[in-house]
PDB file of C-alpha atoms in Angstrom:
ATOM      1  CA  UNK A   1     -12.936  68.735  36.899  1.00 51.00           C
ATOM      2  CA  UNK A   2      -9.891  66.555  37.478  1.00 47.00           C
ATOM      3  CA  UNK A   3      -8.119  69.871  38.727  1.00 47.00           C
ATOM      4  CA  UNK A   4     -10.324  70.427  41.378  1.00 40.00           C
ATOM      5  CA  UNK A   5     -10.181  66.760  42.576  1.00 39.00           C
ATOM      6  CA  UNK A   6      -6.835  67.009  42.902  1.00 38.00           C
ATOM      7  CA  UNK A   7      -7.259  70.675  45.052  1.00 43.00           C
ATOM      8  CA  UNK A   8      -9.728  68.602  46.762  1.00 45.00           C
ATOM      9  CA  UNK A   9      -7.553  66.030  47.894  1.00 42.00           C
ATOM     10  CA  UNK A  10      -4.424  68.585  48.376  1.00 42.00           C
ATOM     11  CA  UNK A  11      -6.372  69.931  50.984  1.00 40.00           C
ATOM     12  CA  UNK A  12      -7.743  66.937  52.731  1.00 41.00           C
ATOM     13  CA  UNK A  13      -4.017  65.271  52.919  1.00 39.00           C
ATOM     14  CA  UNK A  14      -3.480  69.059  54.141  1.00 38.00           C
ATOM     15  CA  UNK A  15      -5.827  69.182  56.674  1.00 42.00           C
ATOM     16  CA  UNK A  16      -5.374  65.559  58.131  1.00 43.00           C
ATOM     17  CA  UNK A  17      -1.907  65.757  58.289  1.00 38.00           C
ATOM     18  CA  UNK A  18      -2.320  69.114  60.770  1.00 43.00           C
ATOM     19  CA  UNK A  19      -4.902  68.275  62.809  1.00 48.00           C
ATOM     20  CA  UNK A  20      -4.323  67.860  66.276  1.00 54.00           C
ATOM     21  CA  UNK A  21      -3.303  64.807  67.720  1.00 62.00           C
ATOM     22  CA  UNK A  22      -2.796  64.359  71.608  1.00 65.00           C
ATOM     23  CA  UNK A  23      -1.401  61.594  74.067  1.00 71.00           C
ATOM     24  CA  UNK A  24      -4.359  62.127  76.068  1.00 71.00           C
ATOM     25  CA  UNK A  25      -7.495  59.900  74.785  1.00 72.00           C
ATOM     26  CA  UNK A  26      -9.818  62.365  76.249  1.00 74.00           C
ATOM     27  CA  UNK A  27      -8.689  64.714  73.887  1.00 74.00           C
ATOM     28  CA  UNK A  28      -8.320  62.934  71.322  1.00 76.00           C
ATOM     29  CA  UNK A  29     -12.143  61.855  71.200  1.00 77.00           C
ATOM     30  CA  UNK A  30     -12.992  65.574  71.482  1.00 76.00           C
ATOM     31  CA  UNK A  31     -11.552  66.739  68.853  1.00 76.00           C
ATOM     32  CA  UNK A  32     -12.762  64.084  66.430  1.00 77.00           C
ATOM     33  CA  UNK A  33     -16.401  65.028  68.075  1.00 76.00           C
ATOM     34  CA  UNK A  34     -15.901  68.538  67.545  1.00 75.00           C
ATOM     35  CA  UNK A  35     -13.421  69.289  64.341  1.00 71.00           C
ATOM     36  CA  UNK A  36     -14.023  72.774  64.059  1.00 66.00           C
ATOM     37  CA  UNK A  37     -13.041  73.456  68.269  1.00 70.00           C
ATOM     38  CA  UNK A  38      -9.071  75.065  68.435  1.00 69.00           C
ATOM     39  CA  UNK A  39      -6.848  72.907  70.547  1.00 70.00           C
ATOM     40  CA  UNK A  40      -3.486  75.089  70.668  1.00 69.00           C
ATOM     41  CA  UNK A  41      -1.983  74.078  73.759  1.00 70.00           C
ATOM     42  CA  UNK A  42      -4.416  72.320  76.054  1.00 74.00           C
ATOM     43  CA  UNK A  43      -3.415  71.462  79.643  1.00 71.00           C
ATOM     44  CA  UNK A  44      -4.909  69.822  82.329  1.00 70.00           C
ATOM     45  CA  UNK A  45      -5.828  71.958  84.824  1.00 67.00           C
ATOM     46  CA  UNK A  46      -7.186  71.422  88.600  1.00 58.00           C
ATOM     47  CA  UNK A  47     -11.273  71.385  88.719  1.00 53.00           C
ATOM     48  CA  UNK A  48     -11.617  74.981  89.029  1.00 47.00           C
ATOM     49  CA  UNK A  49     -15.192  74.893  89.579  1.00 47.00           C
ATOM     50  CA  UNK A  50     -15.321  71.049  90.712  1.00 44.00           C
ATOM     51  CA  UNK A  51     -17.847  71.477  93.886  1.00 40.00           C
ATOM     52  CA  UNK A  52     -20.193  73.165  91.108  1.00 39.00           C
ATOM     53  CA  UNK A  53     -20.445  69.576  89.154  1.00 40.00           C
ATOM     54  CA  UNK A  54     -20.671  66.816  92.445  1.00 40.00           C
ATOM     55  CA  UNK A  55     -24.675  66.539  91.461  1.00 42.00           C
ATOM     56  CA  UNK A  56     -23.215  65.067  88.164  1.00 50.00           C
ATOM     57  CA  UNK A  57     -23.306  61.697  89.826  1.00 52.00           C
ATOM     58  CA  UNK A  58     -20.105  59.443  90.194  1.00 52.00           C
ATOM     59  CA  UNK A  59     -20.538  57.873  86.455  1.00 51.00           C
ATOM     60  CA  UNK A  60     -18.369  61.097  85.089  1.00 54.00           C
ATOM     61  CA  UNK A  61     -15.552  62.226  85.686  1.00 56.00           C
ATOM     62  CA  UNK A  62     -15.015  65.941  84.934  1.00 60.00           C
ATOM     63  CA  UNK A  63     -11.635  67.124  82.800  1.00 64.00           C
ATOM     64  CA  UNK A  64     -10.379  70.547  83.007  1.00 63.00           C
ATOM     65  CA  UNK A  65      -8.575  71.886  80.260  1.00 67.00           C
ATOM     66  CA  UNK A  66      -6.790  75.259  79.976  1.00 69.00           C
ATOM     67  CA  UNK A  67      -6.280  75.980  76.173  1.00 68.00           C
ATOM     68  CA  UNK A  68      -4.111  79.520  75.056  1.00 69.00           C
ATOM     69  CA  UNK A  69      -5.257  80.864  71.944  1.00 68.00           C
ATOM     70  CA  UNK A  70      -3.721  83.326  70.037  1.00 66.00           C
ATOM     71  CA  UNK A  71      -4.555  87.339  70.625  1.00 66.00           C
ATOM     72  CA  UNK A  72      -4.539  87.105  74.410  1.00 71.00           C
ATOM     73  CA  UNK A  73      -7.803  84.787  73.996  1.00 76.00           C
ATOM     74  CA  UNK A  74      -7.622  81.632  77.313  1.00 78.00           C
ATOM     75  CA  UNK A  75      -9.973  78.703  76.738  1.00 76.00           C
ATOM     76  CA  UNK A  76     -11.100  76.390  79.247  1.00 77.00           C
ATOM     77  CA  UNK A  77     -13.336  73.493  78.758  1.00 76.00           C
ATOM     78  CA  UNK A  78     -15.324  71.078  80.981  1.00 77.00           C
ATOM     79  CA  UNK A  79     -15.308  67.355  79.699  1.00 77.00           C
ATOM     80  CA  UNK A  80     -16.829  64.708  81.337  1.00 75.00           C
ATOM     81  CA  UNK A  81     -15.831  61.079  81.027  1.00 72.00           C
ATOM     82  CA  UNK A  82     -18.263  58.532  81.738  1.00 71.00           C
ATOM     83  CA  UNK A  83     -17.907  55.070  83.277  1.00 69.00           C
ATOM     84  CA  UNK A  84     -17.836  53.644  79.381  1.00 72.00           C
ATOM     85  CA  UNK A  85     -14.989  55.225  78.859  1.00 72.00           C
ATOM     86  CA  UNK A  86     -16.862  57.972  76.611  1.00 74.00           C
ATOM     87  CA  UNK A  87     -16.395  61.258  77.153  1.00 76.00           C
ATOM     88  CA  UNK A  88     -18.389  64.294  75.543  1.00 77.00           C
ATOM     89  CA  UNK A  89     -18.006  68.314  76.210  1.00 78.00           C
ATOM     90  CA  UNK A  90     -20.240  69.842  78.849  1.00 78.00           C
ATOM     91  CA  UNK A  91     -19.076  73.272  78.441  1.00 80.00           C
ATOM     92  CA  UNK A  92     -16.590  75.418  76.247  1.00 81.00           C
ATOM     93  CA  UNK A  93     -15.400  78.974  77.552  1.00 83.00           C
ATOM     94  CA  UNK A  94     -13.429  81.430  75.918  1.00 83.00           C
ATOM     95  CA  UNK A  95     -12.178  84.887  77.596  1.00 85.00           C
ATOM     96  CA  UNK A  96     -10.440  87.778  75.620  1.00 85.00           C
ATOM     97  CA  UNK A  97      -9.925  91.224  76.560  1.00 86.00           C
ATOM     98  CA  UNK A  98     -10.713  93.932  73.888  1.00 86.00           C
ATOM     99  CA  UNK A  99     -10.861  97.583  73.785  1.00 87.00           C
ATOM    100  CA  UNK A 100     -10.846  97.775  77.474  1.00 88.00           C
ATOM    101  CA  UNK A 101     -13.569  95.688  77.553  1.00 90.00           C
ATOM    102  CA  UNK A 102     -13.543  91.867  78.949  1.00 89.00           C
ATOM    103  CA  UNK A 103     -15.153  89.408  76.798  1.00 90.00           C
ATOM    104  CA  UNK A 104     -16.557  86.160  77.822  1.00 89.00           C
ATOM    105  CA  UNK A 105     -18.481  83.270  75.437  1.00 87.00           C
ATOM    106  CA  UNK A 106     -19.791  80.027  76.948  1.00 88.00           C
ATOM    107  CA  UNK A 107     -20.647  77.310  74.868  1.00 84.00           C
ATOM    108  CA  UNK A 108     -22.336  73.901  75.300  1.00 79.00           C
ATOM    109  CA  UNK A 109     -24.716  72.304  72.763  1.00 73.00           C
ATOM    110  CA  UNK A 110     -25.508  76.076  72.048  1.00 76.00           C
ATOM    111  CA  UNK A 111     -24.346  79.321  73.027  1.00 78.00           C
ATOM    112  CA  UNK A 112     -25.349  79.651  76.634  1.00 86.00           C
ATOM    113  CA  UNK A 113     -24.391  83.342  77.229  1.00 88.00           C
ATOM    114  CA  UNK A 114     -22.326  86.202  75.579  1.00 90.00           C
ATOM    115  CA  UNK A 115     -20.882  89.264  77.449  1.00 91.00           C
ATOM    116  CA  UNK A 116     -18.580  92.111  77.661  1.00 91.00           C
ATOM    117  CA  UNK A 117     -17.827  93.330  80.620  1.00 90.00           C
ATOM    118  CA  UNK A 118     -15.837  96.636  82.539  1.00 89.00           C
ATOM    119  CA  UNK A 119     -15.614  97.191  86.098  1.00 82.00           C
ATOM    120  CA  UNK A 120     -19.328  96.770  87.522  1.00 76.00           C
ATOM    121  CA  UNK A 121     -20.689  97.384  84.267  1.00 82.00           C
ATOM    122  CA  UNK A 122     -21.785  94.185  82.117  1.00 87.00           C
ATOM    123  CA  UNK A 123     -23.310  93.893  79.051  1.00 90.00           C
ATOM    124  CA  UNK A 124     -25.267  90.995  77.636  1.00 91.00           C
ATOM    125  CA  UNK A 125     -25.157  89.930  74.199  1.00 90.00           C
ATOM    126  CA  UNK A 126     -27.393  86.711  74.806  1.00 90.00           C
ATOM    127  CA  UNK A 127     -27.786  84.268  77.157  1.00 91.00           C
ATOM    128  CA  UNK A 128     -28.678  86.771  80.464  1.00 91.00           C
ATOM    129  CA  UNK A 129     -31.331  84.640  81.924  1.00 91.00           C
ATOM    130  CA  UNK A 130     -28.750  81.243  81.923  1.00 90.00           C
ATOM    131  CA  UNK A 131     -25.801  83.064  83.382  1.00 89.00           C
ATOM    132  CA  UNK A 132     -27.947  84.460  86.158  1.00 89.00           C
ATOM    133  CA  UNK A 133     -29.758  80.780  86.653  1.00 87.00           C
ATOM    134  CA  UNK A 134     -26.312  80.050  87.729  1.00 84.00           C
ATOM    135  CA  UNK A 135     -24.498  82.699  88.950  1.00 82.00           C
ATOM    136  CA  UNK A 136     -25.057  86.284  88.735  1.00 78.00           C
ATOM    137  CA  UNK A 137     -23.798  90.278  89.540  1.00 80.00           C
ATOM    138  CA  UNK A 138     -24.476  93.196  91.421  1.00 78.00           C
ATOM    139  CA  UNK A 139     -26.206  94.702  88.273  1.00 78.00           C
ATOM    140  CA  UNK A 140     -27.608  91.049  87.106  1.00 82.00           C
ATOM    141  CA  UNK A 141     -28.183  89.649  90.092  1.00 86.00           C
ATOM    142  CA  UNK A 142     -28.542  85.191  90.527  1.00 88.00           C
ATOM    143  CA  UNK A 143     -32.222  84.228  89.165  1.00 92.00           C
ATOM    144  CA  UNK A 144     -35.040  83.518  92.718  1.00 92.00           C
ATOM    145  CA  UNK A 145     -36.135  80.733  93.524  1.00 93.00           C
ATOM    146  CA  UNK A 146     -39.481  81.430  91.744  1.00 94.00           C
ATOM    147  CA  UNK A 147     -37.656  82.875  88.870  1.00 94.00           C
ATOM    148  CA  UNK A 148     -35.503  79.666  88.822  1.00 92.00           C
ATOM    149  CA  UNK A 149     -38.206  77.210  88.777  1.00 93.00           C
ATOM    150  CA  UNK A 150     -39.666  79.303  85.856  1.00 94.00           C
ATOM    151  CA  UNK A 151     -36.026  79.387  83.535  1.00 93.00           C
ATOM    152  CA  UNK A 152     -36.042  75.713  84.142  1.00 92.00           C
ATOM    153  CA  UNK A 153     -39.585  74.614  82.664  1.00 93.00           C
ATOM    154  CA  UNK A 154     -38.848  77.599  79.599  1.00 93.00           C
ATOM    155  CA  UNK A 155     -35.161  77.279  79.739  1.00 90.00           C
ATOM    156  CA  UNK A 156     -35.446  76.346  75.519  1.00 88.00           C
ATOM    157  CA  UNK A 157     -36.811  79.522  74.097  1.00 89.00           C
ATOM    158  CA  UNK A 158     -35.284  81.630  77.612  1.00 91.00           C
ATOM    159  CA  UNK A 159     -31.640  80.674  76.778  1.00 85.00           C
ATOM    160  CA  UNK A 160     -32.205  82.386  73.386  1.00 84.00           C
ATOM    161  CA  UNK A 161     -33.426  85.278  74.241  1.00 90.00           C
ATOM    162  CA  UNK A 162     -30.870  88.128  73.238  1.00 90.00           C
ATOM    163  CA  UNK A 163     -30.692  91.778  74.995  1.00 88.00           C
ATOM    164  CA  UNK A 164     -29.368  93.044  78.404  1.00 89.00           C
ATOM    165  CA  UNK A 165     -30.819  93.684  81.592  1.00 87.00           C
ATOM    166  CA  UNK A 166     -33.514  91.716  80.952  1.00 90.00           C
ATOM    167  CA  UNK A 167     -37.206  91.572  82.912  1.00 91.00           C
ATOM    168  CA  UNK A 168     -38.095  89.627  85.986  1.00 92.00           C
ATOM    169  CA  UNK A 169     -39.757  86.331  85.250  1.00 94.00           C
ATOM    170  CA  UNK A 170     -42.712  85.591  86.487  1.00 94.00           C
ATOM    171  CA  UNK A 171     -44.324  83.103  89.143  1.00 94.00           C
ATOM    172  CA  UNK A 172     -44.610  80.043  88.272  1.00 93.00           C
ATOM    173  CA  UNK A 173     -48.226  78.564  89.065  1.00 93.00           C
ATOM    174  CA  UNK A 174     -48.787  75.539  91.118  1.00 94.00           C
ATOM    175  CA  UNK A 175     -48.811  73.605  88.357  1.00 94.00           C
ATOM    176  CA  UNK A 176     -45.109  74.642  87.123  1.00 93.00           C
ATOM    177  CA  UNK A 177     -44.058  74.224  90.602  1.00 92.00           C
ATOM    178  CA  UNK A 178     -45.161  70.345  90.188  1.00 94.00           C
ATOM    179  CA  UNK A 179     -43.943  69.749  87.039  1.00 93.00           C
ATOM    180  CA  UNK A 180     -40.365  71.091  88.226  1.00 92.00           C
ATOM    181  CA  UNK A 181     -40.147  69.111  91.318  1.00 92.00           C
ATOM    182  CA  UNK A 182     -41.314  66.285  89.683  1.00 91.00           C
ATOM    183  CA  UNK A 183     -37.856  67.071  86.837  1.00 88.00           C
ATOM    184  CA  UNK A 184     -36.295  67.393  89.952  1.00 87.00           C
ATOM    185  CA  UNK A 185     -36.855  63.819  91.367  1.00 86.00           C
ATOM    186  CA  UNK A 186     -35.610  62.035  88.607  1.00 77.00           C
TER     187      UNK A 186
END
């Protein structure tokens, strides 16, 4: 017993004294938030995708950071830092290249899609109907209107569903259409 307490506590000192510290604060409070998220080399990058994020509201302030993992793997990750001075992490991204094939995994409170792609040809792992809510393909093309209004009111259960080239969605009723503008207003 006393043997393993003291393997125990090897590997704490162990792991304290290599985990990542940085001079910037945002950072810092992201990786105490999220232990298990590599940090290699993080550096802040221009807002890549800033004009995507204005609707945030002027409360946050979006971080870009460009992170280089080993095997070829490039990280980036959206944090936002809010008028309190707390910051959390909208969005984690990592791209890799494999086999000919280009990989991409976006994270956020969940996995919000998984692909592999080649040329025109992309494959979904999970996570179809969110990338096409906000983007989208010539083979998976951006989400209508209709469709959109749909994703939002199911988006729980629709962000898990795993498979590629997935079905239309349907119509929302009259009622769905309420109930999103109403999410919409507030």
């Amino acid at each position: 017993m006393r043997n393993l307490l003291v393997m125990i506590w090897i590997l704490l000192v162990f792991w304290g004294c290599h985990k990542a510290q940085f001079n910037d604060p945002v950072l810092n409070d992201i990786s105490k938030q999220y232990p298990l998220l590599e940090l290699n080399e993080p550096v802040l990058t221009d807002s890549l995708t800033d004009d995507i994020y204005n609707n945030i509201g002027p409360e946050a302030v979006s971080y870009y950071y460009k992170d280089t993992l080993q095997n070829g793997k490039i990280a980036l990750m959206c944090v936002f830092k809010a008028a309190n001075d707390s910051s959390y992490l909208h969005y984690y991204t990592q791209i890799w290249e494999k086999d000919g094939w280009n990989y991409e995994l976006k994270i956020a409170d969940d996995t919000l899609y998984s692909f592999r792609s080649r040329r025109n040809d992309v494959e979904f792992l999970v996570g179809e109907y969110e990338f096409r809510r906000w983007s989208g393909t010539r083979t998976h093309p951006r989400l209508s209107q209709d469709e959109q209004i749909y994703y939002d009111l199911h988006r729980d259960s629709l962000r898990k569903v795993r498979g590629n080239n997935l079905p239309p969605l349907p119509t929302p009723t009259d009622e769905e259409r309420k109930k999103w503008e109403e999410m919409q207003a507030k």
